[in-house]
XYZ file of C-alpha atoms in Angstrom:
650
model
C 115.516 114.177 126.513
C 113.871 112.652 123.137
C 115.582 112.691 119.859
C 112.201 113.418 117.728
C 109.398 115.592 118.682
C 106.009 114.809 116.889
C 103.705 117.316 116.001
C 99.932 116.294 114.791
C 96.289 117.020 115.056
C 94.064 115.138 117.335
C 92.095 113.498 114.270
C 95.386 111.718 113.300
C 96.475 110.276 116.521
C 96.564 106.881 115.618
C 98.923 107.737 112.742
C 101.134 109.856 115.026
C 101.135 106.716 117.400
C 102.385 104.445 114.341
C 104.922 107.188 113.176
C 106.298 107.081 116.669
C 106.389 103.189 117.353
C 108.331 102.866 113.882
C 110.826 105.661 114.818
C 111.268 103.950 118.367
C 111.928 100.734 116.524
C 114.693 102.159 114.766
C 116.247 103.056 118.089
C 115.376 106.774 118.291
C 113.892 108.578 121.327
C 110.430 109.814 120.545
C 108.092 112.311 122.411
C 104.484 113.276 121.591
C 101.821 115.045 123.741
C 100.511 111.714 125.040
C 103.247 111.816 127.497
C 102.458 115.369 129.110
C 102.911 115.144 132.776
C 99.916 116.022 134.801
C 101.700 118.665 137.022
C 103.350 120.823 134.450
C 101.911 123.627 132.271
C 101.153 122.427 128.714
C 103.073 125.213 126.847
C 105.685 125.040 129.142
C 106.612 121.189 128.446
C 105.961 121.824 124.620
C 108.480 124.564 124.169
C 111.106 122.677 126.482
C 110.614 119.397 124.409
C 110.498 121.494 121.003
C 113.854 123.062 121.905
C 115.562 120.118 123.055
C 114.493 117.645 120.029
C 117.107 117.141 117.274
C 114.071 116.617 114.756
C 110.673 117.605 114.493
C 108.291 115.414 112.504
C 105.089 117.307 111.538
C 102.069 115.220 110.612
C 100.004 117.462 108.204
C 96.362 116.862 107.677
C 93.147 118.891 106.832
C 92.769 119.492 110.575
C 96.590 120.019 111.285
C 96.705 122.988 108.388
C 93.868 124.753 110.650
C 95.760 124.247 113.981
C 97.491 127.042 115.474
C 99.376 124.684 117.550
C 100.879 122.407 114.756
C 101.528 125.441 112.655
C 103.374 127.118 115.637
C 105.494 123.915 116.404
C 106.258 123.548 112.481
C 107.746 127.159 112.373
C 109.761 126.662 115.291
C 111.118 123.632 114.028
C 111.557 125.392 110.526
C 113.416 128.331 112.184
C 115.681 125.818 113.596
C 116.653 123.697 110.598
C 115.134 120.666 112.233
C 111.879 120.154 110.427
C 110.793 116.876 108.891
C 107.028 117.128 107.244
C 104.580 114.488 106.059
C 101.073 114.754 104.615
C 98.622 112.004 105.473
C 95.500 112.945 103.415
C 96.797 115.069 100.517
C 95.955 118.491 102.343
C 97.483 121.358 100.988
C 100.333 122.839 103.120
C 100.180 126.471 104.466
C 102.984 128.981 103.447
C 105.663 128.705 103.710
C 105.724 125.018 104.316
C 104.191 124.369 100.785
C 108.016 125.423 99.620
C 109.735 122.526 101.783
C 109.996 118.931 100.839
C 107.347 116.901 102.274
C 106.646 113.045 102.130
C 103.423 111.574 101.102
C 102.328 108.913 103.456
C 98.799 108.869 102.312
C 97.776 105.192 103.107
C 100.837 104.261 104.768
C 100.402 101.030 106.817
C 103.686 100.772 108.368
C 105.680 99.302 105.569
C 109.545 100.206 106.137
C 110.188 100.091 102.200
C 107.328 102.578 101.506
C 108.835 105.582 99.648
C 107.288 108.237 101.571
C 108.302 106.729 104.920
C 112.010 106.221 103.665
C 112.001 109.805 103.041
C 110.968 110.608 106.671
C 113.707 108.185 108.105
C 116.455 109.623 105.909
C 115.736 113.024 106.992
C 115.581 112.105 110.680
C 118.773 110.177 110.283
C 120.406 113.260 108.536
C 119.168 115.520 111.704
C 120.309 113.030 114.390
C 124.010 111.860 114.070
C 123.885 108.011 114.665
C 125.980 107.178 117.568
C 127.524 103.547 117.454
C 129.700 103.967 114.476
C 132.290 101.504 115.759
C 132.511 98.553 117.901
C 134.236 100.535 120.692
C 131.699 103.414 120.774
C 129.000 100.622 120.588
C 130.357 99.393 123.976
C 129.842 102.578 125.439
C 126.341 103.387 124.119
C 123.331 101.363 123.083
C 122.680 100.604 119.301
C 120.601 103.477 117.417
C 118.515 100.828 115.460
C 116.991 97.410 116.582
C 117.451 94.986 113.477
C 114.599 92.973 112.625
C 115.176 89.094 113.471
C 115.362 88.133 109.913
C 118.677 89.336 108.326
C 118.417 91.660 105.339
C 121.800 92.275 103.542
C 122.689 95.490 101.508
C 125.559 94.996 98.960
C 126.505 98.184 98.149
C 128.126 99.309 94.641
C 131.878 99.020 95.437
C 133.978 102.256 95.112
C 136.041 102.908 92.111
C 138.912 104.866 93.657
C 140.574 105.663 90.302
C 139.890 109.215 88.554
C 139.285 107.003 85.397
C 135.226 107.448 84.489
C 135.765 104.419 82.068
C 136.363 102.204 85.095
C 132.843 103.064 86.741
C 131.057 100.196 84.761
C 133.818 97.625 85.671
C 133.398 98.426 89.264
C 129.735 98.480 89.324
C 129.708 95.246 87.159
C 132.181 93.381 89.765
C 129.765 94.535 92.590
C 126.711 93.310 90.661
C 128.296 89.927 90.153
C 129.144 89.735 93.947
C 125.521 90.746 94.656
C 124.153 87.852 92.506
C 126.800 85.338 93.848
C 125.825 86.188 97.720
C 122.340 86.007 96.704
C 122.245 83.048 94.833
C 124.200 80.867 97.370
C 122.527 82.023 100.836
C 119.293 81.926 102.600
C 119.826 85.555 103.387
C 117.472 87.922 101.650
C 119.629 90.398 99.651
C 118.122 94.147 98.683
C 118.169 94.427 95.091
C 120.784 96.510 92.899
C 118.399 99.572 92.330
C 117.937 100.238 95.878
C 121.505 99.510 97.333
C 123.292 100.971 94.607
C 121.619 104.160 94.672
C 123.358 104.914 97.818
C 126.658 106.908 97.351
C 129.036 108.967 99.783
C 128.013 109.637 103.333
C 124.914 107.572 102.726
C 126.875 104.402 102.665
C 127.655 104.437 106.314
C 125.827 101.394 108.109
C 123.477 103.769 110.085
C 122.526 105.252 106.827
C 121.982 102.195 105.075
C 119.746 100.760 107.933
C 117.589 103.887 107.756
C 117.471 104.279 104.046
C 116.831 100.305 103.219
C 115.945 98.697 106.941
C 118.966 96.491 106.225
C 120.442 94.609 108.924
C 123.957 94.123 107.212
C 125.983 95.829 104.884
C 128.817 94.633 102.327
C 130.668 97.382 100.751
C 134.279 97.727 99.359
C 136.376 98.958 96.461
C 137.635 97.583 93.117
C 140.800 98.466 91.602
C 142.302 97.380 88.109
C 145.721 97.382 86.414
C 145.444 95.756 83.439
C 144.990 92.019 83.792
C 145.364 92.343 87.734
C 142.420 93.320 90.112
C 142.234 94.099 93.798
C 139.141 93.890 95.789
C 138.677 95.075 99.220
C 135.375 94.102 101.025
C 133.861 94.639 104.486
C 130.721 93.201 106.253
C 129.225 95.552 108.879
C 126.044 94.977 111.130
C 124.117 98.047 110.836
C 122.699 98.586 114.363
C 126.192 98.711 116.205
C 128.315 99.360 113.070
C 130.455 96.419 114.026
C 132.771 95.025 111.538
C 132.127 91.378 111.171
C 134.721 90.665 108.452
C 136.995 92.183 105.966
C 139.684 91.126 103.570
C 141.705 92.350 100.479
C 142.070 90.099 97.361
C 144.810 90.728 94.767
C 144.263 88.400 91.913
C 144.614 87.891 88.116
C 141.107 89.054 86.582
C 140.889 85.541 85.250
C 140.150 84.451 88.792
C 137.673 86.847 89.281
C 134.972 84.073 89.846
C 137.304 82.591 92.644
C 137.330 85.917 94.237
C 133.365 86.370 94.069
C 133.072 82.759 95.608
C 135.479 83.665 98.613
C 133.762 86.686 99.280
C 130.283 85.006 99.273
C 131.576 82.239 101.563
C 133.231 84.671 103.770
C 129.788 86.779 104.272
C 128.081 83.391 104.911
C 130.609 82.449 107.584
C 130.281 85.922 109.206
C 126.506 85.755 109.161
C 126.582 82.192 110.438
C 124.364 81.242 107.494
C 124.024 78.037 105.733
C 125.180 78.131 102.037
C 125.053 75.591 99.523
C 128.243 74.376 97.942
C 130.147 77.120 95.827
C 128.967 77.510 92.387
C 132.408 77.892 90.900
C 132.702 79.694 87.410
C 135.574 78.697 85.132
C 138.851 78.588 86.606
C 140.378 81.058 84.053
C 138.589 83.239 81.619
C 139.787 85.954 79.066
C 139.878 89.138 81.029
C 138.433 90.693 77.614
C 135.722 88.283 77.777
C 134.741 89.533 81.455
C 135.037 92.907 80.428
C 132.503 92.495 77.530
C 130.221 90.559 79.737
C 130.170 93.374 82.348
C 129.408 96.035 79.574
C 126.307 94.005 78.374
C 124.875 94.090 82.029
C 125.699 97.587 83.019
C 123.771 100.658 81.841
C 120.907 101.338 79.640
C 121.264 100.012 76.227
C 118.984 98.148 73.641
C 118.355 94.574 73.674
C 120.161 93.763 70.524
C 123.463 95.593 71.785
C 123.385 93.765 75.089
C 123.044 90.332 72.742
C 125.930 91.578 70.705
C 128.347 92.243 73.754
C 127.393 88.773 75.441
C 128.057 87.055 72.022
C 131.554 88.528 72.068
C 131.933 87.326 75.444
C 131.507 83.764 74.912
C 133.329 83.820 71.481
C 136.369 85.075 73.593
C 135.663 82.416 76.258
C 133.435 79.472 75.516
C 133.730 77.952 78.859
C 132.154 81.055 80.631
C 128.834 79.820 81.804
C 127.692 83.018 83.525
C 128.097 84.948 80.273
C 126.302 82.096 78.180
C 123.371 82.178 80.964
C 123.198 86.169 80.440
C 123.103 85.576 76.688
C 120.199 83.110 76.846
C 118.237 85.639 78.850
C 119.039 88.588 76.591
C 118.300 86.640 73.364
C 114.895 85.101 74.867
C 113.886 88.709 75.800
C 114.808 90.011 72.406
C 113.209 87.282 70.701
C 109.680 87.805 72.451
C 109.769 91.527 73.500
C 111.730 93.735 71.119
C 112.231 91.543 68.075
C 110.451 93.909 65.596
C 109.648 92.165 62.206
C 112.446 89.674 62.725
C 111.095 86.047 62.775
C 110.997 84.140 66.034
C 112.265 80.721 65.277
C 116.083 81.748 64.759
C 116.021 83.775 67.725
C 114.314 81.336 69.691
C 117.012 78.805 68.623
C 119.701 81.026 69.636
C 118.262 81.531 72.873
C 117.705 77.615 73.690
C 121.564 77.445 72.441
C 122.600 79.632 75.207
C 120.535 78.003 77.789
C 122.125 74.593 77.152
C 125.578 75.770 76.927
C 125.202 77.577 80.242
C 123.843 74.462 81.956
C 126.220 72.113 80.534
C 129.070 74.250 82.101
C 127.386 73.884 85.442
C 125.599 77.134 85.681
C 122.684 76.515 88.203
C 120.873 79.988 88.612
C 117.537 81.581 88.233
C 118.797 83.125 84.835
C 118.604 80.055 82.525
C 115.030 79.119 83.768
C 113.842 82.599 83.628
C 114.875 82.595 79.927
C 113.248 79.215 79.129
C 110.016 80.518 80.601
C 109.904 83.589 78.310
C 110.227 81.138 75.275
C 107.124 79.115 76.155
C 103.791 80.152 74.714
C 101.722 82.801 76.395
C 98.867 80.415 77.511
C 101.226 77.673 78.690
C 100.554 79.177 82.256
C 101.564 75.940 84.134
C 104.994 75.424 82.364
C 105.783 79.157 82.476
C 105.019 78.802 86.404
C 107.053 75.844 86.932
C 110.233 77.464 85.322
C 109.680 80.684 87.235
C 109.592 78.369 90.495
C 112.846 76.827 89.601
C 114.360 80.319 88.859
C 113.219 81.592 92.190
C 114.406 78.404 93.923
C 117.793 79.218 92.592
C 117.585 82.870 93.208
C 114.888 83.547 96.042
C 116.023 87.372 96.373
C 115.842 88.219 92.713
C 113.194 91.245 92.556
C 112.862 90.629 88.895
C 112.065 87.210 89.121
C 109.375 87.901 91.421
C 108.075 90.451 89.196
C 107.720 88.164 86.597
C 106.131 85.578 88.755
C 103.771 88.457 89.564
C 102.897 89.059 86.100
C 102.239 85.300 85.399
C 100.031 84.992 88.569
C 97.966 88.069 87.751
C 97.278 86.882 84.332
C 95.796 83.754 85.712
C 93.452 85.700 88.199
C 95.515 84.818 91.382
C 95.583 88.331 92.361
C 96.306 87.522 96.124
C 99.447 85.768 95.277
C 100.371 88.047 92.754
C 100.339 90.918 95.026
C 102.507 88.845 97.793
C 105.240 88.361 95.141
C 105.157 92.097 94.360
C 105.296 93.187 97.733
C 108.327 91.201 98.343
C 110.088 92.322 95.335
C 109.419 95.760 96.561
C 110.911 95.074 99.912
C 113.906 93.617 98.341
C 114.557 96.816 95.788
C 112.491 99.628 96.980
C 114.110 102.016 94.491
C 112.828 99.603 91.453
C 109.824 101.145 89.889
C 108.493 97.294 88.414
C 107.435 96.382 91.733
C 105.653 99.636 92.754
C 103.881 99.054 89.459
C 102.775 95.688 90.325
C 101.486 96.554 93.788
C 99.563 99.522 92.206
C 97.552 97.631 89.747
C 97.205 94.462 91.773
C 95.714 96.483 94.891
C 93.310 98.318 92.646
C 92.395 94.914 91.288
C 91.324 93.541 94.479
C 89.582 96.390 95.317
C 92.136 98.063 97.886
C 91.670 101.632 96.793
C 94.018 102.687 99.633
C 96.785 100.946 99.067
C 96.486 101.234 95.276
C 96.153 104.867 94.903
C 98.962 105.437 97.386
C 101.167 103.243 95.056
C 99.998 105.240 92.070
C 100.812 108.423 93.883
C 104.413 107.085 94.524
C 104.748 106.347 90.868
C 103.820 109.642 89.946
C 105.994 111.253 92.495
C 109.291 109.382 91.751
C 108.880 108.657 88.225
C 106.667 111.438 86.615
C 107.581 110.770 83.049
C 106.375 107.185 83.442
C 102.515 107.160 82.909
C 101.599 104.104 85.017
C 100.495 105.984 87.770
C 97.901 107.325 85.380
C 97.254 103.997 83.481
C 96.583 102.125 86.482
C 94.700 105.100 88.754
C 92.435 106.334 86.058
C 90.624 103.096 85.232
C 90.302 102.594 88.902
C 88.970 106.056 89.593
C 86.386 105.700 86.580
C 85.233 102.121 87.939
C 84.941 103.426 91.471
C 83.086 106.640 90.327
C 85.899 108.957 92.005
C 85.672 111.679 89.560
C 87.671 114.012 91.587
C 90.438 111.584 91.425
C 90.089 111.353 87.768
C 90.215 115.122 87.404
C 93.437 115.137 89.470
C 95.075 112.468 87.279
C 93.999 114.451 84.063
C 95.645 117.851 85.376
C 98.727 115.718 86.401
C 99.056 114.532 82.919
C 98.349 117.996 81.585
C 101.239 119.391 83.130
C 104.048 116.934 81.926
C 106.170 117.284 78.926
C 105.044 114.790 76.097
C 108.348 114.622 74.861
C 109.753 113.060 77.884
C 106.817 111.235 79.023
C 106.705 107.334 78.510
C 103.460 106.250 76.464
C 101.903 109.604 76.751
C 99.358 108.306 74.463
C 98.150 105.572 76.414
C 97.868 107.846 79.186
C 95.492 110.218 77.171
C 93.470 107.185 76.087
C 92.968 105.776 79.575
C 91.757 109.251 80.649
C 89.150 109.415 77.753
C 87.942 106.178 78.891
C 87.384 107.272 82.251
C 85.679 110.503 81.107
C 83.540 108.030 78.520
C 82.361 105.968 81.481
C 81.501 109.394 83.456
C 79.279 110.713 80.677
C 78.344 107.586 79.066
C 79.757 108.575 75.926
C 78.475 106.402 72.974
C 80.842 108.135 70.629
C 84.199 106.726 72.362
C 82.334 102.954 72.771
C 81.739 103.280 68.939
C 85.620 104.305 68.294
C 86.927 101.604 70.371
C 84.657 98.795 68.869
C 85.710 100.007 65.154
C 89.491 99.640 66.475
C 88.854 96.200 67.489
C 87.188 95.445 64.223
C 90.327 96.556 62.520
C 92.574 94.493 64.815
C 90.251 91.328 63.901
C 90.409 92.025 60.186
C 94.421 92.676 60.397
C 95.611 90.096 63.051
C 92.627 87.793 63.761
C 92.715 88.512 67.193
C 92.092 91.957 69.425
C 93.927 93.400 72.442
C 91.844 91.678 75.301
C 91.940 94.830 77.371
C 89.771 96.537 74.732
C 87.128 93.966 75.272
C 87.081 95.029 78.908
C 86.766 98.710 77.640
C 83.567 97.856 75.608
C 81.963 95.998 78.269
C 82.713 98.626 80.904
C 80.996 101.297 78.848
C 77.804 98.946 78.485
C 78.693 96.730 75.192
C 78.850 93.497 76.749
C 77.185 91.590 74.053
C 79.668 93.424 71.158
C 82.616 92.507 73.568
C 81.492 88.628 73.574
C 80.663 88.886 69.826
C 84.145 90.130 69.075
C 85.614 87.655 71.149
C 83.783 84.745 69.719
C 85.045 85.749 66.096
C 88.645 86.230 67.213
C 91.212 83.514 67.101
C 93.267 82.767 70.264
C 95.133 80.107 68.786
C 98.458 82.150 68.890
C 98.367 82.278 72.490
C 99.110 78.662 72.347
C 102.006 78.963 69.938
C 105.746 80.108 70.707
C 106.629 83.551 69.668
C 103.041 84.898 68.975
C 102.606 88.670 69.317
C 100.915 88.499 72.737
C 104.119 88.762 74.367
C 105.772 91.058 72.005
C 102.851 93.284 72.001
C 102.349 93.474 75.858
C 99.190 91.603 75.725
C 97.501 92.473 79.002
C 95.200 89.909 80.970
C 95.593 91.681 84.082
C 91.916 92.993 84.236
C 90.162 89.919 82.973
C 89.377 88.330 86.412
C 88.853 91.542 88.279
C 85.513 91.821 89.671
C 86.260 95.647 90.384
C 87.126 96.362 86.718
C 85.707 93.693 84.672
C 82.304 92.943 86.585
C 80.227 93.198 83.098
C 82.170 90.203 81.586
C 82.372 88.165 84.517
C 78.930 88.086 85.726
C 77.955 87.206 82.127
C 77.432 83.211 81.800
C 79.511 83.354 78.361
C 82.719 84.280 80.686
C 83.691 80.631 81.474
C 83.807 79.621 77.747
C 86.062 82.849 77.192
C 88.398 81.607 79.795
C 88.437 78.155 78.448
C 89.415 79.398 74.953
C 92.557 81.016 76.318
C 93.564 78.264 78.601
C 92.686 79.555 81.853
C 90.078 76.827 82.576
C 92.662 74.071 82.037
C 94.975 75.777 84.578
C 92.492 76.369 87.207
C 91.028 72.844 87.051
C 94.376 70.870 86.879
C 95.925 73.045 89.645
C 92.520 73.496 91.582
C 93.394 77.212 92.194
C 90.761 79.351 91.686
C 90.647 83.455 91.077
C 88.727 85.392 93.309
C 86.029 86.157 90.682
C 84.995 82.568 90.969
C 82.855 83.593 94.136
C 81.749 87.007 92.894
C 79.249 85.589 90.220
C 75.537 84.655 90.351
C 76.258 81.081 88.810
C 78.299 77.949 89.758
C 81.696 79.147 88.144
C 83.562 76.005 89.225
C 81.108 73.462 88.075
C 80.972 75.260 84.752
C 84.775 75.196 84.560
C 84.948 71.586 85.221
C 82.318 70.840 82.819
C 84.466 72.651 80.231
C 87.474 71.036 81.034
C 85.979 67.543 80.844
C 84.021 68.407 77.673
C 85.430 68.346 74.042
C 88.388 70.547 73.772
C 87.181 74.411 73.371
C 88.768 75.849 70.183
C 90.835 78.667 70.708
C 90.413 79.845 67.061
């Protein structure tokens, strides 16, 4: 008999087939009614299969809600405590099923990392006990899950067996360093920290890890510390059969911690038969107090200034600690360009560059120093920033944070397809991290893929309701598409949130006001935006670019270009200008779905030239999608501007 029974309405047969195939790919036996034998009564077979199944997956849709068959099957499953439900089209579930957890799979296209799908897989795994937990049992029964051809490693948070809560940060910090070392030195993709460290307790078994993260292999262990001594136990398992490929225990002085990390990475590489580069050794010995401070600066949530202070204390105690210098360089760079407040940029930049130079002089070769250097470049130095990020990703190809940075850069120059590919890869490597989901949401919407974009916005609202990104991305897209029902839905969601807990509630309110202004052609709102931009010009000499898009979308195209012509963009070509620190947003500039009014105007190429985009496109011979969405020869005009006298940014 099959493990899983699929219940669905006829109109969603294709989605039911997709769900069944995805579960079979994980090694489960699946039954749905396309397998009804011709010689038996329909109801008799349904009842038999329902009774035998260990999990019943109900695909709710508008038609399924009305189907007596689906509701009856769901009620049977609920009574037997084996119901797993998902909704495909936002349909309102009938009572009592609206009181039970339900995964949202609207727009799901088979992505194993999709949050809703992972909820389904986790629930199925909870209901069906994985079989092959050991090598011996694997020989007696087939594997539960079929591993993808490309290895995907999950490095779990190593356990802290002591009862001391103060040791949690140390254990997590050592786990993070092992994860980084394995990722940096291998050709194997490593799932990001946010996803892998979220698994605790029983969820850390290989079968559960495979179900939750689509991993093929898992590295787990424990960290014990006694004064200057540390014991690390580690085990590498293959998820499909649960076989242990390698395990070992290391008892060392804390000053030898990097040697242990290298040994673990090398052993994992050998066990996976992967090709690793030569080990990147840290210092042969470091002060244990310095390592402690280094870990504290990396673990948990704290202001950038505090991270900088802890890292500075670490390198003061251990001047030969290359990784601490690299981390200090990144933290100083972020502090200089993102969160420096009124502090001057120059001394902060000098401190960041000093740390980068010290790290590289000590032999540190990783993405962290190149990422730090990219932050210190002027905003409009697109090619230099991209080159540094490419170097960073070459050293750390599985770092989701670096992929997000690359996605941000590519979208700022209008290369939305490449930016979305980087965001999707980051999302697959660390599904629990919100930033890749945000990038997937906005980029899908910018290229006009409403299904993927709105599904990602829904995921943001479901998983991180206090973060307004799902509203700030989804509301403008709904307005541009004329989807007023969606806009009203987002407004209702915003009204239900606690503003004391919500991140950027004022921004969410503003974009909702913009959507309503587009809906009603509200001249008063357009006047307000125009006056705000005038104020920014008077105060700073430059406007927030996204307000120009708003004016154009509200029919004030000439006003938008007039304000842009009067503005100075010289700061974009200078290090440390406010474009970085104020979250300057160029995502929408080249989007034909969001900024058509400005793009279709022949003045658009000159604006792009003033902010450095024309030089980038022409020198790279890489063109934004909007180049083919206008009624004039965009490339010809761009090349003319590139070869003409320099266009003044100011």
